[in-house]
């Protein structure tokens, strides 16, 4: 934020953008003329709808809930626990608190009830107390028809959303911002469109694989057994998942090889 202010960004907190046209945006009763308009307004982006870039209906939608608990973290790693039709994530967020997130297809399922599927986690939380309310949201896999139209560009969830299980939403949004800044410098939004497509491919594939594991207990068991027996392979797949450059992702032959190993596991 400090850096943004230093380079001349003006923040107008708590004001909604209520209208756009080809030359600017209307917010808080003031018209802001602009050369470029960036829609960073999340899933169901209004800028996207206005510029006719709207997402196609998401291919999958799940429900996520999160809550912070007062407990001394027992690990500095993020833990992902797979259960029937749901996953629980534990993220240490301080020296004496963790964040628990739940993802499932069931809009009625909440963390307390889901913990019945995760006795080890429930045991660790037994004497902890919740620090926050349980907040929920929809998480889905979907992308805008296009991320650029004239002088309008979309970034972050407005342009492409991955299911929360990938843990990549924020990382992708930051990558979009860097790529878009480079495109502005070149005065060529088309290059952003191309780069956006390239960095979206691997997360799209990985999300589909993870959602397949969510749906199939058979596949989930096979994949987890394979990775448990071959930590080096798990590290390689994780590195490919976190890679920022498209060329660092797994090649098609490697993906096929991985599929074969899963079947044999
Ligand atoms: C359950 C769940 C779990 C997740 N887990 C993870 C995770 O572990 N790791 C991870 O990296 N990501 C995770 N994500 C995804 C992550 O939250 C998003 O990818 C990220 O927040 C996208 O950022 P964004 O800025 O594009 O959109 P948003 O965070 O949605 O921000 C958009 C902003 O635009 C504002 N806005 C909208 N319309 C207007 C308007 N007209 N005028 C002014 N302001 C407006 C909104 O108020 C909002 O503040 C998860 C998401 C969910 C739902």
mmCIF file of C-alpha atoms in Angstrom, residues 56-206:
data_model
loop_
_atom_site.group_PDB
_atom_site.id
_atom_site.type_symbol
_atom_site.label_atom_id
_atom_site.label_comp_id
_atom_site.label_asym_id
_atom_site.label_seq_id
_atom_site.Cartn_x
_atom_site.Cartn_y
_atom_site.Cartn_z
ATOM 1 C CA UNK A 56 -19.435 -18.633 -18.826
ATOM 2 C CA UNK A 57 -21.456 -20.356 -16.070
ATOM 3 C CA UNK A 58 -18.891 -22.047 -13.782
ATOM 4 C CA UNK A 59 -18.192 -25.711 -14.490
ATOM 5 C CA UNK A 60 -18.217 -26.499 -10.799
ATOM 6 C CA UNK A 61 -19.292 -24.565 -7.740
ATOM 7 C CA UNK A 62 -18.594 -25.569 -4.158
ATOM 8 C CA UNK A 63 -19.151 -23.932 -0.804
ATOM 9 C CA UNK A 64 -16.336 -22.790 1.448
ATOM 10 C CA UNK A 65 -16.416 -21.793 5.118
ATOM 11 C CA UNK A 66 -13.560 -20.606 7.283
ATOM 12 C CA UNK A 67 -12.998 -19.738 10.917
ATOM 13 C CA UNK A 68 -10.000 -18.942 13.145
ATOM 14 C CA UNK A 69 -9.383 -20.899 16.345
ATOM 15 C CA UNK A 70 -7.224 -20.125 19.377
ATOM 16 C CA UNK A 71 -4.786 -23.023 19.458
ATOM 17 C CA UNK A 72 -0.991 -23.240 19.310
ATOM 18 C CA UNK A 73 -0.188 -24.606 15.826
ATOM 19 C CA UNK A 74 1.348 -28.086 15.919
ATOM 20 C CA UNK A 75 2.981 -27.576 12.505
ATOM 21 C CA UNK A 76 4.223 -24.743 10.304
ATOM 22 C CA UNK A 77 2.761 -26.465 7.238
ATOM 23 C CA UNK A 78 -0.667 -26.162 5.660
ATOM 24 C CA UNK A 79 -2.522 -29.447 6.216
ATOM 25 C CA UNK A 80 -5.150 -30.692 3.780
ATOM 26 C CA UNK A 81 -7.408 -33.441 5.119
ATOM 27 C CA UNK A 82 -9.557 -35.342 2.632
ATOM 28 C CA UNK A 83 -12.940 -36.646 3.774
ATOM 29 C CA UNK A 84 -16.060 -37.978 2.067
ATOM 30 C CA UNK A 85 -17.212 -35.176 -0.270
ATOM 31 C CA UNK A 86 -15.282 -32.500 1.612
ATOM 32 C CA UNK A 87 -11.829 -31.282 2.553
ATOM 33 C CA UNK A 88 -10.565 -29.423 5.597
ATOM 34 C CA UNK A 89 -7.528 -27.140 5.446
ATOM 35 C CA UNK A 90 -5.549 -26.039 8.467
ATOM 36 C CA UNK A 91 -3.304 -23.002 8.099
ATOM 37 C CA UNK A 92 -1.190 -21.711 10.985
ATOM 38 C CA UNK A 93 -1.924 -17.958 11.003
ATOM 39 C CA UNK A 94 -0.086 -16.911 14.185
ATOM 40 C CA UNK A 95 1.833 -18.224 17.177
ATOM 41 C CA UNK A 96 -1.434 -19.146 18.912
ATOM 42 C CA UNK A 97 -4.063 -19.452 16.200
ATOM 43 C CA UNK A 98 -4.936 -21.444 13.114
ATOM 44 C CA UNK A 99 -7.438 -20.933 10.332
ATOM 45 C CA UNK A 100 -9.702 -23.826 9.406
ATOM 46 C CA UNK A 101 -11.350 -23.852 6.008
ATOM 47 C CA UNK A 102 -13.932 -26.332 4.781
ATOM 48 C CA UNK A 103 -14.822 -26.981 1.141
ATOM 49 C CA UNK A 104 -17.752 -29.146 0.057
ATOM 50 C CA UNK A 105 -20.675 -29.409 -2.358
ATOM 51 C CA UNK A 106 -23.139 -29.181 0.542
ATOM 52 C CA UNK A 107 -24.278 -25.607 1.280
ATOM 53 C CA UNK A 108 -25.615 -26.775 4.695
ATOM 54 C CA UNK A 109 -22.363 -28.344 5.913
ATOM 55 C CA UNK A 110 -20.475 -26.310 8.520
ATOM 56 C CA UNK A 111 -17.068 -26.842 10.144
ATOM 57 C CA UNK A 112 -18.394 -28.237 13.452
ATOM 58 C CA UNK A 113 -20.420 -30.948 11.729
ATOM 59 C CA UNK A 114 -17.707 -31.722 9.170
ATOM 60 C CA UNK A 115 -15.166 -32.312 11.965
ATOM 61 C CA UNK A 116 -16.977 -35.596 12.672
ATOM 62 C CA UNK A 117 -15.256 -36.903 9.514
ATOM 63 C CA UNK A 118 -11.835 -35.782 10.800
ATOM 64 C CA UNK A 119 -11.406 -37.211 14.336
ATOM 65 C CA UNK A 120 -7.671 -36.361 14.503
ATOM 66 C CA UNK A 121 -8.352 -32.690 13.768
ATOM 67 C CA UNK A 122 -11.366 -32.639 16.111
ATOM 68 C CA UNK A 123 -9.171 -34.029 18.892
ATOM 69 C CA UNK A 124 -6.583 -31.272 18.426
ATOM 70 C CA UNK A 125 -9.287 -28.583 18.514
ATOM 71 C CA UNK A 126 -11.078 -30.089 21.528
ATOM 72 C CA UNK A 127 -10.062 -27.414 24.018
ATOM 73 C CA UNK A 128 -9.660 -24.484 21.591
ATOM 74 C CA UNK A 129 -12.155 -21.662 21.160
ATOM 75 C CA UNK A 130 -13.287 -19.994 17.932
ATOM 76 C CA UNK A 131 -11.848 -16.492 17.474
ATOM 77 C CA UNK A 132 -14.009 -15.409 14.555
ATOM 78 C CA UNK A 133 -17.438 -16.012 13.079
ATOM 79 C CA UNK A 134 -17.718 -18.710 10.422
ATOM 80 C CA UNK A 135 -17.637 -16.952 7.045
ATOM 81 C CA UNK A 136 -18.739 -18.603 3.834
ATOM 82 C CA UNK A 137 -18.419 -18.117 0.098
ATOM 83 C CA UNK A 138 -18.803 -19.885 -3.226
ATOM 84 C CA UNK A 139 -15.690 -21.211 -4.900
ATOM 85 C CA UNK A 140 -15.686 -22.410 -8.490
ATOM 86 C CA UNK A 141 -13.676 -23.177 -11.588
ATOM 87 C CA UNK A 142 -14.519 -20.741 -14.351
ATOM 88 C CA UNK A 143 -13.071 -18.190 -16.703
ATOM 89 C CA UNK A 144 -14.149 -15.096 -18.549
ATOM 90 C CA UNK A 145 -14.985 -15.387 -22.243
ATOM 91 C CA UNK A 146 -11.994 -13.137 -22.828
ATOM 92 C CA UNK A 147 -9.902 -11.004 -20.462
ATOM 93 C CA UNK A 148 -9.482 -7.964 -22.712
ATOM 94 C CA UNK A 149 -11.875 -5.797 -24.693
ATOM 95 C CA UNK A 150 -10.734 -2.455 -26.107
ATOM 96 C CA UNK A 151 -9.288 -0.511 -23.176
ATOM 97 C CA UNK A 152 -10.811 -2.858 -20.534
ATOM 98 C CA UNK A 153 -8.910 -5.735 -18.894
ATOM 99 C CA UNK A 154 -9.908 -8.197 -16.172
ATOM 100 C CA UNK A 155 -7.584 -9.521 -13.444
ATOM 101 C CA UNK A 156 -7.891 -11.938 -10.525
ATOM 102 C CA UNK A 157 -11.171 -13.746 -9.934
ATOM 103 C CA UNK A 158 -12.908 -11.395 -12.375
ATOM 104 C CA UNK A 159 -10.903 -13.093 -15.129
ATOM 105 C CA UNK A 160 -10.364 -16.647 -13.883
ATOM 106 C CA UNK A 161 -11.358 -18.501 -10.722
ATOM 107 C CA UNK A 162 -9.988 -21.786 -9.495
ATOM 108 C CA UNK A 163 -11.550 -23.886 -6.734
ATOM 109 C CA UNK A 164 -10.150 -22.928 -3.302
ATOM 110 C CA UNK A 165 -8.588 -26.382 -2.972
ATOM 111 C CA UNK A 166 -5.762 -25.328 -5.297
ATOM 112 C CA UNK A 167 -4.682 -22.535 -2.929
ATOM 113 C CA UNK A 168 -3.754 -20.533 -6.030
ATOM 114 C CA UNK A 169 -6.371 -17.772 -6.268
ATOM 115 C CA UNK A 170 -4.242 -15.004 -4.771
ATOM 116 C CA UNK A 171 -1.051 -16.110 -6.508
ATOM 117 C CA UNK A 172 -2.809 -16.014 -9.887
ATOM 118 C CA UNK A 173 -4.281 -12.580 -9.152
ATOM 119 C CA UNK A 174 -0.798 -11.198 -8.405
ATOM 120 C CA UNK A 175 0.613 -12.797 -11.564
ATOM 121 C CA UNK A 176 -2.206 -11.218 -13.599
ATOM 122 C CA UNK A 177 -1.373 -7.804 -12.120
ATOM 123 C CA UNK A 178 2.314 -8.114 -13.085
ATOM 124 C CA UNK A 179 1.502 -9.305 -16.616
ATOM 125 C CA UNK A 180 -1.034 -6.525 -17.081
ATOM 126 C CA UNK A 181 1.454 -3.878 -15.911
ATOM 127 C CA UNK A 182 3.933 -5.201 -18.507
ATOM 128 C CA UNK A 183 1.230 -5.029 -21.187
ATOM 129 C CA UNK A 184 0.433 -1.415 -20.199
ATOM 130 C CA UNK A 185 4.128 -0.545 -20.525
ATOM 131 C CA UNK A 186 4.077 -2.023 -24.047
ATOM 132 C CA UNK A 187 0.691 -0.399 -24.736
ATOM 133 C CA UNK A 188 -0.453 -3.804 -25.950
ATOM 134 C CA UNK A 189 -3.301 -5.466 -24.058
ATOM 135 C CA UNK A 190 -3.291 -8.346 -26.540
ATOM 136 C CA UNK A 191 -0.018 -9.592 -25.012
ATOM 137 C CA UNK A 192 -1.809 -9.752 -21.644
ATOM 138 C CA UNK A 193 -4.565 -11.866 -23.156
ATOM 139 C CA UNK A 194 -1.993 -14.355 -24.492
ATOM 140 C CA UNK A 195 0.064 -14.480 -21.280
ATOM 141 C CA UNK A 196 -3.098 -14.876 -19.194
ATOM 142 C CA UNK A 197 -4.121 -17.895 -21.274
ATOM 143 C CA UNK A 198 -0.675 -19.463 -20.848
ATOM 144 C CA UNK A 199 -0.553 -19.167 -17.064
ATOM 145 C CA UNK A 200 -4.155 -20.401 -16.702
ATOM 146 C CA UNK A 201 -3.683 -23.766 -18.412
ATOM 147 C CA UNK A 202 -1.818 -25.644 -15.657
ATOM 148 C CA UNK A 203 -4.049 -24.409 -12.779
ATOM 149 C CA UNK A 204 -7.120 -25.333 -14.842
ATOM 150 C CA UNK A 205 -5.823 -28.902 -15.316
ATOM 151 C CA UNK A 206 -4.756 -29.225 -11.683
#
